[in-house]
Amino acid sequence: IDRQEILRNLENQGRPVLGPIDQESWAFDPDILKREVISQEEFTKSANGLGFKKNGQYFQKDGKDLKLTITYLEGEISTQIIQTLKNQFERNGIKLVEKKIPTTPDSTTTAQQESFTDIVNNRNFEAILTGIDLTQDPDIYNEWHSSKVDPPGLNLSGYSNKFTDQTLVNARLIDTQEERKKEYFKFQVRFFEETPAIYLINPGIKIFLSNRILNTK
């Protein structure tokens, strides 16, 4: 996934986000930058190992295309991100099928539409594009501890790992920033080995102020 291409298609609005701990945080492990890189050759080798072979545009197995359905809530930014992702996936031999959920139900349809909230709570998706608040404090217990797998928990991918659970608990119990950082570094190493989620971008926000408000940047 090329985050810079996503940003260019959003007219460079925002910045990349590399993982569950923001790269501007004191708890961010810079070594994950190396872990993020994967070549086309490595991907092809992995796909072949799973029985997929490139046939025309897509990898196939038993005559079926390698595909992934991604669910997202309709919106200007999310729609643009999905289109860029579709193009990137297709260039790499994967068909990305989009499942767009309207922000308001379509009253003209007879079938009852499942809301985005229902989909999230029921974990009824293969992949989902959603947003999460990256706070200044890197406490990500609520997003990645295994006790938060079931709704209303925020561990949407169902990620469960005893080692990372313990690092998140330890980081909450430790007082000093330097010791907390060690625990978060351990978490990030394991997280990027298993990749339960891929972080994309912070799209940024626009704040419009009256010219009567002074001393703002």
mmCIF file with all atom_site columns, C-alpha atoms in Angstrom:
data_model
loop_
_atom_site.group_PDB
_atom_site.id
_atom_site.type_symbol
_atom_site.label_atom_id
_atom_site.label_alt_id
_atom_site.label_comp_id
_atom_site.label_asym_id
_atom_site.label_entity_id
_atom_site.label_seq_id
_atom_site.pdbx_PDB_ins_code
_atom_site.Cartn_x
_atom_site.Cartn_y
_atom_site.Cartn_z
_atom_site.occupancy
_atom_site.B_iso_or_equiv
_atom_site.pdbx_formal_charge
_atom_site.auth_seq_id
_atom_site.auth_comp_id
_atom_site.auth_asym_id
_atom_site.auth_atom_id
_atom_site.pdbx_PDB_model_num
ATOM 1   C CA . ILE A 1 1   ? 0.000   0.000   0.000   1.00 0.00 ? 1   ILE A CA 1
ATOM 2   C CA . ASP A 1 2   ? 1.384   3.357   -1.078  1.00 0.00 ? 2   ASP A CA 1
ATOM 3   C CA . ARG A 1 3   ? 0.194   5.927   1.450   1.00 0.00 ? 3   ARG A CA 1
ATOM 4   C CA . GLN A 1 4   ? 1.790   8.785   -0.465  1.00 0.00 ? 4   GLN A CA 1
ATOM 5   C CA . GLU A 1 5   ? -0.352  7.991   -3.500  1.00 0.00 ? 5   GLU A CA 1
ATOM 6   C CA . ILE A 1 6   ? -3.441  8.077   -1.277  1.00 0.00 ? 6   ILE A CA 1
ATOM 7   C CA . LEU A 1 7   ? -2.414  11.520  -0.038  1.00 0.00 ? 7   LEU A CA 1
ATOM 8   C CA . ARG A 1 8   ? -1.689  12.792  -3.542  1.00 0.00 ? 8   ARG A CA 1
ATOM 9   C CA . ASN A 1 9   ? -5.161  11.769  -4.642  1.00 0.00 ? 9   ASN A CA 1
ATOM 10  C CA . LEU A 1 10  ? -6.503  13.658  -1.634  1.00 0.00 ? 10  LEU A CA 1
ATOM 11  C CA . GLU A 1 11  ? -4.510  16.682  -2.830  1.00 0.00 ? 11  GLU A CA 1
ATOM 12  C CA . ASN A 1 12  ? -1.889  16.038  -0.118  1.00 0.00 ? 12  ASN A CA 1
ATOM 13  C CA . GLN A 1 13  ? -4.403  16.560  2.643   1.00 0.00 ? 13  GLN A CA 1
ATOM 14  C CA . GLY A 1 14  ? -3.070  14.919  5.785   1.00 0.00 ? 14  GLY A CA 1
ATOM 15  C CA . ARG A 1 15  ? -0.065  12.694  6.466   1.00 0.00 ? 15  ARG A CA 1
ATOM 16  C CA . PRO A 1 16  ? 0.798   8.980   6.597   1.00 0.00 ? 16  PRO A CA 1
ATOM 17  C CA . VAL A 1 17  ? 0.113   6.924   9.723   1.00 0.00 ? 17  VAL A CA 1
ATOM 18  C CA . LEU A 1 18  ? 2.329   3.863   10.020  1.00 0.00 ? 18  LEU A CA 1
ATOM 19  C CA . GLY A 1 19  ? 0.893   1.965   12.942  1.00 0.00 ? 19  GLY A CA 1
ATOM 20  C CA . PRO A 1 20  ? -1.175  1.920   16.136  1.00 0.00 ? 20  PRO A CA 1
ATOM 21  C CA . ILE A 1 21  ? 1.249   4.325   17.812  1.00 0.00 ? 21  ILE A CA 1
ATOM 22  C CA . ASP A 1 22  ? 1.648   7.542   15.885  1.00 0.00 ? 22  ASP A CA 1
ATOM 23  C CA . GLN A 1 23  ? 5.129   8.237   14.564  1.00 0.00 ? 23  GLN A CA 1
ATOM 24  C CA . GLU A 1 24  ? 5.093   11.607  16.330  1.00 0.00 ? 24  GLU A CA 1
ATOM 25  C CA . SER A 1 25  ? 4.650   9.902   19.694  1.00 0.00 ? 25  SER A CA 1
ATOM 26  C CA . TRP A 1 26  ? 7.516   9.338   22.132  1.00 0.00 ? 26  TRP A CA 1
ATOM 27  C CA . ALA A 1 27  ? 6.505   5.647   22.190  1.00 0.00 ? 27  ALA A CA 1
ATOM 28  C CA . PHE A 1 28  ? 6.897   5.097   18.432  1.00 0.00 ? 28  PHE A CA 1
ATOM 29  C CA . ASP A 1 29  ? 9.499   2.495   17.435  1.00 0.00 ? 29  ASP A CA 1
ATOM 30  C CA . PRO A 1 30  ? 11.403  3.789   14.352  1.00 0.00 ? 30  PRO A CA 1
ATOM 31  C CA . ASP A 1 31  ? 12.553  0.257   13.517  1.00 0.00 ? 31  ASP A CA 1
ATOM 32  C CA . ILE A 1 32  ? 9.070   -0.571  12.230  1.00 0.00 ? 32  ILE A CA 1
ATOM 33  C CA . LEU A 1 33  ? 9.879   1.473   9.145   1.00 0.00 ? 33  LEU A CA 1
ATOM 34  C CA . LYS A 1 34  ? 12.020  -1.465  8.017   1.00 0.00 ? 34  LYS A CA 1
ATOM 35  C CA . ARG A 1 35  ? 9.267   -3.961  8.819   1.00 0.00 ? 35  ARG A CA 1
ATOM 36  C CA . GLU A 1 36  ? 6.770   -2.109  6.625   1.00 0.00 ? 36  GLU A CA 1
ATOM 37  C CA . VAL A 1 37  ? 8.654   -2.751  3.396   1.00 0.00 ? 37  VAL A CA 1
ATOM 38  C CA . ILE A 1 38  ? 7.658   -5.783  1.344   1.00 0.00 ? 38  ILE A CA 1
ATOM 39  C CA . SER A 1 39  ? 8.667   -6.345  -2.262  1.00 0.00 ? 39  SER A CA 1
ATOM 40  C CA . GLN A 1 40  ? 6.504   -7.599  -5.093  1.00 0.00 ? 40  GLN A CA 1
ATOM 41  C CA . GLU A 1 41  ? 8.752   -10.668 -5.245  1.00 0.00 ? 41  GLU A CA 1
ATOM 42  C CA . GLU A 1 42  ? 8.073   -11.473 -1.588  1.00 0.00 ? 42  GLU A CA 1
ATOM 43  C CA . PHE A 1 43  ? 4.345   -11.067 -2.087  1.00 0.00 ? 43  PHE A CA 1
ATOM 44  C CA . THR A 1 44  ? 4.343   -13.292 -5.178  1.00 0.00 ? 44  THR A CA 1
ATOM 45  C CA . LYS A 1 45  ? 6.276   -15.942 -3.267  1.00 0.00 ? 45  LYS A CA 1
ATOM 46  C CA . SER A 1 46  ? 3.758   -15.820 -0.410  1.00 0.00 ? 46  SER A CA 1
ATOM 47  C CA . ALA A 1 47  ? 0.795   -16.008 -2.800  1.00 0.00 ? 47  ALA A CA 1
ATOM 48  C CA . ASN A 1 48  ? 2.346   -18.939 -4.649  1.00 0.00 ? 48  ASN A CA 1
ATOM 49  C CA . GLY A 1 49  ? 2.914   -20.708 -1.353  1.00 0.00 ? 49  GLY A CA 1
ATOM 50  C CA . LEU A 1 50  ? -0.829  -20.456 -0.689  1.00 0.00 ? 50  LEU A CA 1
ATOM 51  C CA . GLY A 1 51  ? -1.598  -21.968 -4.071  1.00 0.00 ? 51  GLY A CA 1
ATOM 52  C CA . PHE A 1 52  ? -2.324  -18.754 -6.011  1.00 0.00 ? 52  PHE A CA 1
ATOM 53  C CA . LYS A 1 53  ? -0.780  -18.262 -9.442  1.00 0.00 ? 53  LYS A CA 1
ATOM 54  C CA . LYS A 1 54  ? -0.870  -15.114 -11.568 1.00 0.00 ? 54  LYS A CA 1
ATOM 55  C CA . ASN A 1 55  ? -3.304  -15.597 -14.441 1.00 0.00 ? 55  ASN A CA 1
ATOM 56  C CA . GLY A 1 56  ? -3.870  -12.434 -16.442 1.00 0.00 ? 56  GLY A CA 1
ATOM 57  C CA . GLN A 1 57  ? -4.618  -9.475  -14.188 1.00 0.00 ? 57  GLN A CA 1
ATOM 58  C CA . TYR A 1 58  ? -5.221  -11.376 -10.949 1.00 0.00 ? 58  TYR A CA 1
ATOM 59  C CA . PHE A 1 59  ? -3.779  -14.204 -8.921  1.00 0.00 ? 59  PHE A CA 1
ATOM 60  C CA . GLN A 1 60  ? -6.059  -17.224 -9.102  1.00 0.00 ? 60  GLN A CA 1
ATOM 61  C CA . LYS A 1 61  ? -6.605  -20.499 -7.282  1.00 0.00 ? 61  LYS A CA 1
ATOM 62  C CA . ASP A 1 62  ? -8.958  -23.194 -8.536  1.00 0.00 ? 62  ASP A CA 1
ATOM 63  C CA . GLY A 1 63  ? -10.104 -20.782 -11.240 1.00 0.00 ? 63  GLY A CA 1
ATOM 64  C CA . LYS A 1 64  ? -11.151 -18.091 -8.734  1.00 0.00 ? 64  LYS A CA 1
ATOM 65  C CA . ASP A 1 65  ? -9.614  -14.638 -8.460  1.00 0.00 ? 65  ASP A CA 1
ATOM 66  C CA . LEU A 1 66  ? -7.779  -13.620 -5.315  1.00 0.00 ? 66  LEU A CA 1
ATOM 67  C CA . LYS A 1 67  ? -10.127 -10.995 -3.920  1.00 0.00 ? 67  LYS A CA 1
ATOM 68  C CA . LEU A 1 68  ? -10.966 -9.118  -0.759  1.00 0.00 ? 68  LEU A CA 1
ATOM 69  C CA . THR A 1 69  ? -14.210 -7.338  0.105   1.00 0.00 ? 69  THR A CA 1
ATOM 70  C CA . ILE A 1 70  ? -13.728 -4.081  1.986   1.00 0.00 ? 70  ILE A CA 1
ATOM 71  C CA . THR A 1 71  ? -16.590 -2.354  3.798   1.00 0.00 ? 71  THR A CA 1
ATOM 72  C CA . TYR A 1 72  ? -16.656 1.390   4.354   1.00 0.00 ? 72  TYR A CA 1
ATOM 73  C CA . LEU A 1 73  ? -18.981 4.218   5.248   1.00 0.00 ? 73  LEU A CA 1
ATOM 74  C CA . GLU A 1 74  ? -19.793 6.449   2.306   1.00 0.00 ? 74  GLU A CA 1
ATOM 75  C CA . GLY A 1 75  ? -18.005 9.776   2.311   1.00 0.00 ? 75  GLY A CA 1
ATOM 76  C CA . GLU A 1 76  ? -15.863 11.973  0.104   1.00 0.00 ? 76  GLU A CA 1
ATOM 77  C CA . ILE A 1 77  ? -12.544 11.040  1.691   1.00 0.00 ? 77  ILE A CA 1
ATOM 78  C CA . SER A 1 78  ? -13.334 7.347   2.257   1.00 0.00 ? 78  SER A CA 1
ATOM 79  C CA . THR A 1 79  ? -14.518 6.930   -1.346  1.00 0.00 ? 79  THR A CA 1
ATOM 80  C CA . GLN A 1 80  ? -11.297 8.447   -2.684  1.00 0.00 ? 80  GLN A CA 1
ATOM 81  C CA . ILE A 1 81  ? -9.183  6.241   -0.415  1.00 0.00 ? 81  ILE A CA 1
ATOM 82  C CA . ILE A 1 82  ? -11.028 3.108   -1.548  1.00 0.00 ? 82  ILE A CA 1
ATOM 83  C CA . GLN A 1 83  ? -10.564 3.969   -5.218  1.00 0.00 ? 83  GLN A CA 1
ATOM 84  C CA . THR A 1 84  ? -6.827  4.416   -4.729  1.00 0.00 ? 84  THR A CA 1
ATOM 85  C CA . LEU A 1 85  ? -6.616  1.146   -2.805  1.00 0.00 ? 85  LEU A CA 1
ATOM 86  C CA . LYS A 1 86  ? -8.532  -0.676  -5.563  1.00 0.00 ? 86  LYS A CA 1
ATOM 87  C CA . ASN A 1 87  ? -6.037  0.546   -8.141  1.00 0.00 ? 87  ASN A CA 1
ATOM 88  C CA . GLN A 1 88  ? -3.074  -0.425  -5.969  1.00 0.00 ? 88  GLN A CA 1
ATOM 89  C CA . PHE A 1 89  ? -4.460  -3.888  -5.215  1.00 0.00 ? 89  PHE A CA 1
ATOM 90  C CA . GLU A 1 90  ? -5.244  -4.531  -8.874  1.00 0.00 ? 90  GLU A CA 1
ATOM 91  C CA . ARG A 1 91  ? -1.711  -3.551  -9.876  1.00 0.00 ? 91  ARG A CA 1
ATOM 92  C CA . ASN A 1 92  ? -0.557  -6.277  -7.489  1.00 0.00 ? 92  ASN A CA 1
ATOM 93  C CA . GLY A 1 93  ? -2.964  -8.932  -8.761  1.00 0.00 ? 93  GLY A CA 1
ATOM 94  C CA . ILE A 1 94  ? -5.699  -8.700  -6.109  1.00 0.00 ? 94  ILE A CA 1
ATOM 95  C CA . LYS A 1 95  ? -9.325  -7.799  -6.783  1.00 0.00 ? 95  LYS A CA 1
ATOM 96  C CA . LEU A 1 96  ? -10.641 -5.390  -4.157  1.00 0.00 ? 96  LEU A CA 1
ATOM 97  C CA . VAL A 1 97  ? -14.436 -5.506  -3.970  1.00 0.00 ? 97  VAL A CA 1
ATOM 98  C CA . GLU A 1 98  ? -16.033 -2.507  -2.300  1.00 0.00 ? 98  GLU A CA 1
ATOM 99  C CA . LYS A 1 99  ? -19.085 -2.657  -0.048  1.00 0.00 ? 99  LYS A CA 1
ATOM 100 C CA . LYS A 1 100 ? -20.234 0.922   0.424   1.00 0.00 ? 100 LYS A CA 1
ATOM 101 C CA . ILE A 1 101 ? -22.603 1.689   3.297   1.00 0.00 ? 101 ILE A CA 1
ATOM 102 C CA . PRO A 1 102 ? -24.637 4.879   2.799   1.00 0.00 ? 102 PRO A CA 1
ATOM 103 C CA . THR A 1 103 ? -24.634 7.435   5.588   1.00 0.00 ? 103 THR A CA 1
ATOM 104 C CA . THR A 1 104 ? -28.449 7.403   5.487   1.00 0.00 ? 104 THR A CA 1
ATOM 105 C CA . PRO A 1 105 ? -30.618 4.369   4.653   1.00 0.00 ? 105 PRO A CA 1
ATOM 106 C CA . ASP A 1 106 ? -32.091 4.250   1.158   1.00 0.00 ? 106 ASP A CA 1
ATOM 107 C CA . SER A 1 107 ? -35.853 4.322   1.641   1.00 0.00 ? 107 SER A CA 1
ATOM 108 C CA . THR A 1 108 ? -36.445 3.111   -1.928  1.00 0.00 ? 108 THR A CA 1
ATOM 109 C CA . THR A 1 109 ? -34.997 -0.347  -1.252  1.00 0.00 ? 109 THR A CA 1
ATOM 110 C CA . THR A 1 110 ? -37.250 -3.086  0.072   1.00 0.00 ? 110 THR A CA 1
ATOM 111 C CA . ALA A 1 111 ? -34.486 -5.043  1.818   1.00 0.00 ? 111 ALA A CA 1
ATOM 112 C CA . GLN A 1 112 ? -33.509 -3.741  5.221   1.00 0.00 ? 112 GLN A CA 1
ATOM 113 C CA . GLN A 1 113 ? -30.046 -2.267  5.043   1.00 0.00 ? 113 GLN A CA 1
ATOM 114 C CA . GLU A 1 114 ? -27.476 -3.117  7.652   1.00 0.00 ? 114 GLU A CA 1
ATOM 115 C CA . SER A 1 115 ? -26.032 0.019   9.196   1.00 0.00 ? 115 SER A CA 1
ATOM 116 C CA . PHE A 1 116 ? -22.311 0.615   9.490   1.00 0.00 ? 116 PHE A CA 1
ATOM 117 C CA . THR A 1 117 ? -22.675 0.358   13.282  1.00 0.00 ? 117 THR A CA 1
ATOM 118 C CA . ASP A 1 118 ? -24.387 -3.028  12.941  1.00 0.00 ? 118 ASP A CA 1
ATOM 119 C CA . ILE A 1 119 ? -21.622 -4.277  10.649  1.00 0.00 ? 119 ILE A CA 1
ATOM 120 C CA . VAL A 1 120 ? -18.953 -3.179  13.125  1.00 0.00 ? 120 VAL A CA 1
ATOM 121 C CA . ASN A 1 121 ? -20.734 -4.591  16.173  1.00 0.00 ? 121 ASN A CA 1
ATOM 122 C CA . ASN A 1 122 ? -21.473 -7.909  14.447  1.00 0.00 ? 122 ASN A CA 1
ATOM 123 C CA . ARG A 1 123 ? -17.940 -8.044  12.969  1.00 0.00 ? 123 ARG A CA 1
ATOM 124 C CA . ASN A 1 124 ? -19.667 -8.751  9.661   1.00 0.00 ? 124 ASN A CA 1
ATOM 125 C CA . PHE A 1 125 ? -16.831 -7.910  7.267   1.00 0.00 ? 125 PHE A CA 1
ATOM 126 C CA . GLU A 1 126 ? -13.715 -9.319  5.617   1.00 0.00 ? 126 GLU A CA 1
ATOM 127 C CA . ALA A 1 127 ? -11.901 -5.992  5.808   1.00 0.00 ? 127 ALA A CA 1
ATOM 128 C CA . ILE A 1 128 ? -13.159 -2.628  6.952   1.00 0.00 ? 128 ILE A CA 1
ATOM 129 C CA . LEU A 1 129 ? -12.027 0.951   6.424   1.00 0.00 ? 129 LEU A CA 1
ATOM 130 C CA . THR A 1 130 ? -12.674 2.943   9.546   1.00 0.00 ? 130 THR A CA 1
ATOM 131 C CA . GLY A 1 131 ? -11.132 5.633   11.687  1.00 0.00 ? 131 GLY A CA 1
ATOM 132 C CA . ILE A 1 132 ? -9.753  5.690   15.183  1.00 0.00 ? 132 ILE A CA 1
ATOM 133 C CA . ASP A 1 133 ? -8.601  8.421   17.506  1.00 0.00 ? 133 ASP A CA 1
ATOM 134 C CA . LEU A 1 134 ? -4.824  8.535   17.962  1.00 0.00 ? 134 LEU A CA 1
ATOM 135 C CA . THR A 1 135 ? -4.457  10.313  21.277  1.00 0.00 ? 135 THR A CA 1
ATOM 136 C CA . GLN A 1 136 ? -1.318  11.938  22.625  1.00 0.00 ? 136 GLN A CA 1
ATOM 137 C CA . ASP A 1 137 ? -0.912  9.172   25.191  1.00 0.00 ? 137 ASP A CA 1
ATOM 138 C CA . PRO A 1 138 ? -0.019  5.913   23.414  1.00 0.00 ? 138 PRO A CA 1
ATOM 139 C CA . ASP A 1 139 ? -2.298  3.752   25.583  1.00 0.00 ? 139 ASP A CA 1
ATOM 140 C CA . ILE A 1 140 ? -3.900  1.441   22.997  1.00 0.00 ? 140 ILE A CA 1
ATOM 141 C CA . TYR A 1 141 ? -5.294  -1.132  25.437  1.00 0.00 ? 141 TYR A CA 1
ATOM 142 C CA . ASN A 1 142 ? -8.878  -0.533  24.306  1.00 0.00 ? 142 ASN A CA 1
ATOM 143 C CA . GLU A 1 143 ? -7.990  -1.102  20.642  1.00 0.00 ? 143 GLU A CA 1
ATOM 144 C CA . TRP A 1 144 ? -5.700  -4.136  20.871  1.00 0.00 ? 144 TRP A CA 1
ATOM 145 C CA . HIS A 1 145 ? -6.141  -6.072  24.115  1.00 0.00 ? 145 HIS A CA 1
ATOM 146 C CA . SER A 1 146 ? -7.895  -9.417  23.588  1.00 0.00 ? 146 SER A CA 1
ATOM 147 C CA . SER A 1 147 ? -10.512 -8.518  26.216  1.00 0.00 ? 147 SER A CA 1
ATOM 148 C CA . LYS A 1 148 ? -11.824 -5.918  23.734  1.00 0.00 ? 148 LYS A CA 1
ATOM 149 C CA . VAL A 1 149 ? -12.564 -8.364  20.911  1.00 0.00 ? 149 VAL A CA 1
ATOM 150 C CA . ASP A 1 150 ? -16.312 -8.497  21.519  1.00 0.00 ? 150 ASP A CA 1
ATOM 151 C CA . PRO A 1 151 ? -18.539 -5.426  20.992  1.00 0.00 ? 151 PRO A CA 1
ATOM 152 C CA . PRO A 1 152 ? -18.550 -2.728  22.147  1.00 0.00 ? 152 PRO A CA 1
ATOM 153 C CA . GLY A 1 153 ? -14.788 -3.325  22.283  1.00 0.00 ? 153 GLY A CA 1
ATOM 154 C CA . LEU A 1 154 ? -12.677 -1.673  19.602  1.00 0.00 ? 154 LEU A CA 1
ATOM 155 C CA . ASN A 1 155 ? -10.495 -4.687  18.760  1.00 0.00 ? 155 ASN A CA 1
ATOM 156 C CA . LEU A 1 156 ? -12.286 -5.107  15.426  1.00 0.00 ? 156 LEU A CA 1
ATOM 157 C CA . SER A 1 157 ? -9.906  -7.626  13.867  1.00 0.00 ? 157 SER A CA 1
ATOM 158 C CA . GLY A 1 158 ? -10.259 -10.044 16.783  1.00 0.00 ? 158 GLY A CA 1
ATOM 159 C CA . TYR A 1 159 ? -6.528  -9.837  17.452  1.00 0.00 ? 159 TYR A CA 1
ATOM 160 C CA . SER A 1 160 ? -5.516  -11.986 20.416  1.00 0.00 ? 160 SER A CA 1
ATOM 161 C CA . ASN A 1 161 ? -1.970  -12.540 21.609  1.00 0.00 ? 161 ASN A CA 1
ATOM 162 C CA . LYS A 1 162 ? -0.928  -13.227 25.207  1.00 0.00 ? 162 LYS A CA 1
ATOM 163 C CA . PHE A 1 163 ? 2.444   -11.528 24.756  1.00 0.00 ? 163 PHE A CA 1
ATOM 164 C CA . THR A 1 164 ? 1.013   -8.271  23.402  1.00 0.00 ? 164 THR A CA 1
ATOM 165 C CA . ASP A 1 165 ? -1.774  -8.392  26.010  1.00 0.00 ? 165 ASP A CA 1
ATOM 166 C CA . GLN A 1 166 ? 0.867   -8.405  28.718  1.00 0.00 ? 166 GLN A CA 1
ATOM 167 C CA . THR A 1 167 ? 2.848   -5.540  27.179  1.00 0.00 ? 167 THR A CA 1
ATOM 168 C CA . LEU A 1 168 ? -0.287  -3.385  27.108  1.00 0.00 ? 168 LEU A CA 1
ATOM 169 C CA . VAL A 1 169 ? -1.060  -4.230  30.739  1.00 0.00 ? 169 VAL A CA 1
ATOM 170 C CA . ASN A 1 170 ? 2.548   -3.591  31.798  1.00 0.00 ? 170 ASN A CA 1
ATOM 171 C CA . ALA A 1 171 ? 2.572   -0.208  30.071  1.00 0.00 ? 171 ALA A CA 1
ATOM 172 C CA . ARG A 1 172 ? -0.457  0.816   32.103  1.00 0.00 ? 172 ARG A CA 1
ATOM 173 C CA . LEU A 1 173 ? 1.153   -0.201  35.390  1.00 0.00 ? 173 LEU A CA 1
ATOM 174 C CA . ILE A 1 174 ? 4.539   1.460   34.828  1.00 0.00 ? 174 ILE A CA 1
ATOM 175 C CA . ASP A 1 175 ? 5.068   5.033   35.983  1.00 0.00 ? 175 ASP A CA 1
ATOM 176 C CA . THR A 1 176 ? 8.173   6.136   34.087  1.00 0.00 ? 176 THR A CA 1
ATOM 177 C CA . GLN A 1 177 ? 8.002   7.082   30.430  1.00 0.00 ? 177 GLN A CA 1
ATOM 178 C CA . GLU A 1 178 ? 11.234  5.308   29.552  1.00 0.00 ? 178 GLU A CA 1
ATOM 179 C CA . GLU A 1 179 ? 10.043  1.979   30.954  1.00 0.00 ? 179 GLU A CA 1
ATOM 180 C CA . ARG A 1 180 ? 6.636   2.363   29.288  1.00 0.00 ? 180 ARG A CA 1
ATOM 181 C CA . LYS A 1 181 ? 8.398   2.965   25.997  1.00 0.00 ? 181 LYS A CA 1
ATOM 182 C CA . LYS A 1 182 ? 10.143  -0.416  26.265  1.00 0.00 ? 182 LYS A CA 1
ATOM 183 C CA . GLU A 1 183 ? 6.787   -2.158  26.586  1.00 0.00 ? 183 GLU A CA 1
ATOM 184 C CA . TYR A 1 184 ? 5.304   -0.299  23.625  1.00 0.00 ? 184 TYR A CA 1
ATOM 185 C CA . PHE A 1 185 ? 8.368   -1.135  21.530  1.00 0.00 ? 185 PHE A CA 1
ATOM 186 C CA . LYS A 1 186 ? 7.812   -4.825  22.320  1.00 0.00 ? 186 LYS A CA 1
ATOM 187 C CA . PHE A 1 187 ? 4.172   -4.467  21.319  1.00 0.00 ? 187 PHE A CA 1
ATOM 188 C CA . GLN A 1 188 ? 5.008   -2.836  17.990  1.00 0.00 ? 188 GLN A CA 1
ATOM 189 C CA . VAL A 1 189 ? 7.521   -5.531  17.049  1.00 0.00 ? 189 VAL A CA 1
ATOM 190 C CA . ARG A 1 190 ? 4.926   -8.277  17.537  1.00 0.00 ? 190 ARG A CA 1
ATOM 191 C CA . PHE A 1 191 ? 2.140   -6.205  15.956  1.00 0.00 ? 191 PHE A CA 1
ATOM 192 C CA . PHE A 1 192 ? 4.067   -5.755  12.722  1.00 0.00 ? 192 PHE A CA 1
ATOM 193 C CA . GLU A 1 193 ? 5.007   -9.419  12.643  1.00 0.00 ? 193 GLU A CA 1
ATOM 194 C CA . GLU A 1 194 ? 1.330   -10.394 12.695  1.00 0.00 ? 194 GLU A CA 1
ATOM 195 C CA . THR A 1 195 ? -0.288  -7.318  11.061  1.00 0.00 ? 195 THR A CA 1
ATOM 196 C CA . PRO A 1 196 ? -3.870  -7.530  12.324  1.00 0.00 ? 196 PRO A CA 1
ATOM 197 C CA . ALA A 1 197 ? -4.522  -4.111  10.789  1.00 0.00 ? 197 ALA A CA 1
ATOM 198 C CA . ILE A 1 198 ? -2.936  -1.652  8.388   1.00 0.00 ? 198 ILE A CA 1
ATOM 199 C CA . TYR A 1 199 ? -2.948  2.008   9.280   1.00 0.00 ? 199 TYR A CA 1
ATOM 200 C CA . LEU A 1 200 ? -3.159  4.390   6.345   1.00 0.00 ? 200 LEU A CA 1
ATOM 201 C CA . ILE A 1 201 ? -3.355  8.144   6.843   1.00 0.00 ? 201 ILE A CA 1
ATOM 202 C CA . ASN A 1 202 ? -4.475  10.944  9.067   1.00 0.00 ? 202 ASN A CA 1
ATOM 203 C CA . PRO A 1 203 ? -6.562  12.969  6.609   1.00 0.00 ? 203 PRO A CA 1
ATOM 204 C CA . GLY A 1 204 ? -6.293  16.079  8.724   1.00 0.00 ? 204 GLY A CA 1
ATOM 205 C CA . ILE A 1 205 ? -9.023  18.572  9.425   1.00 0.00 ? 205 ILE A CA 1
ATOM 206 C CA . LYS A 1 206 ? -9.809  22.040  8.132   1.00 0.00 ? 206 LYS A CA 1
ATOM 207 C CA . ILE A 1 207 ? -10.728 24.727  10.630  1.00 0.00 ? 207 ILE A CA 1
ATOM 208 C CA . PHE A 1 208 ? -12.338 27.871  9.296   1.00 0.00 ? 208 PHE A CA 1
ATOM 209 C CA . LEU A 1 209 ? -11.974 30.972  11.442  1.00 0.00 ? 209 LEU A CA 1
ATOM 210 C CA . SER A 1 210 ? -13.349 34.431  11.175  1.00 0.00 ? 210 SER A CA 1
ATOM 211 C CA . ASN A 1 211 ? -10.766 37.109  10.421  1.00 0.00 ? 211 ASN A CA 1
ATOM 212 C CA . ARG A 1 212 ? -11.915 38.744  13.621  1.00 0.00 ? 212 ARG A CA 1
ATOM 213 C CA . ILE A 1 213 ? -10.100 36.034  15.585  1.00 0.00 ? 213 ILE A CA 1
ATOM 214 C CA . LEU A 1 214 ? -6.511  37.116  16.089  1.00 0.00 ? 214 LEU A CA 1
ATOM 215 C CA . ASN A 1 215 ? -3.197  35.366  16.924  1.00 0.00 ? 215 ASN A CA 1
ATOM 216 C CA . THR A 1 216 ? -3.985  32.046  15.273  1.00 0.00 ? 216 THR A CA 1
ATOM 217 C CA . LYS A 1 217 ? -1.762  29.963  12.982  1.00 0.00 ? 217 LYS A CA 1
#
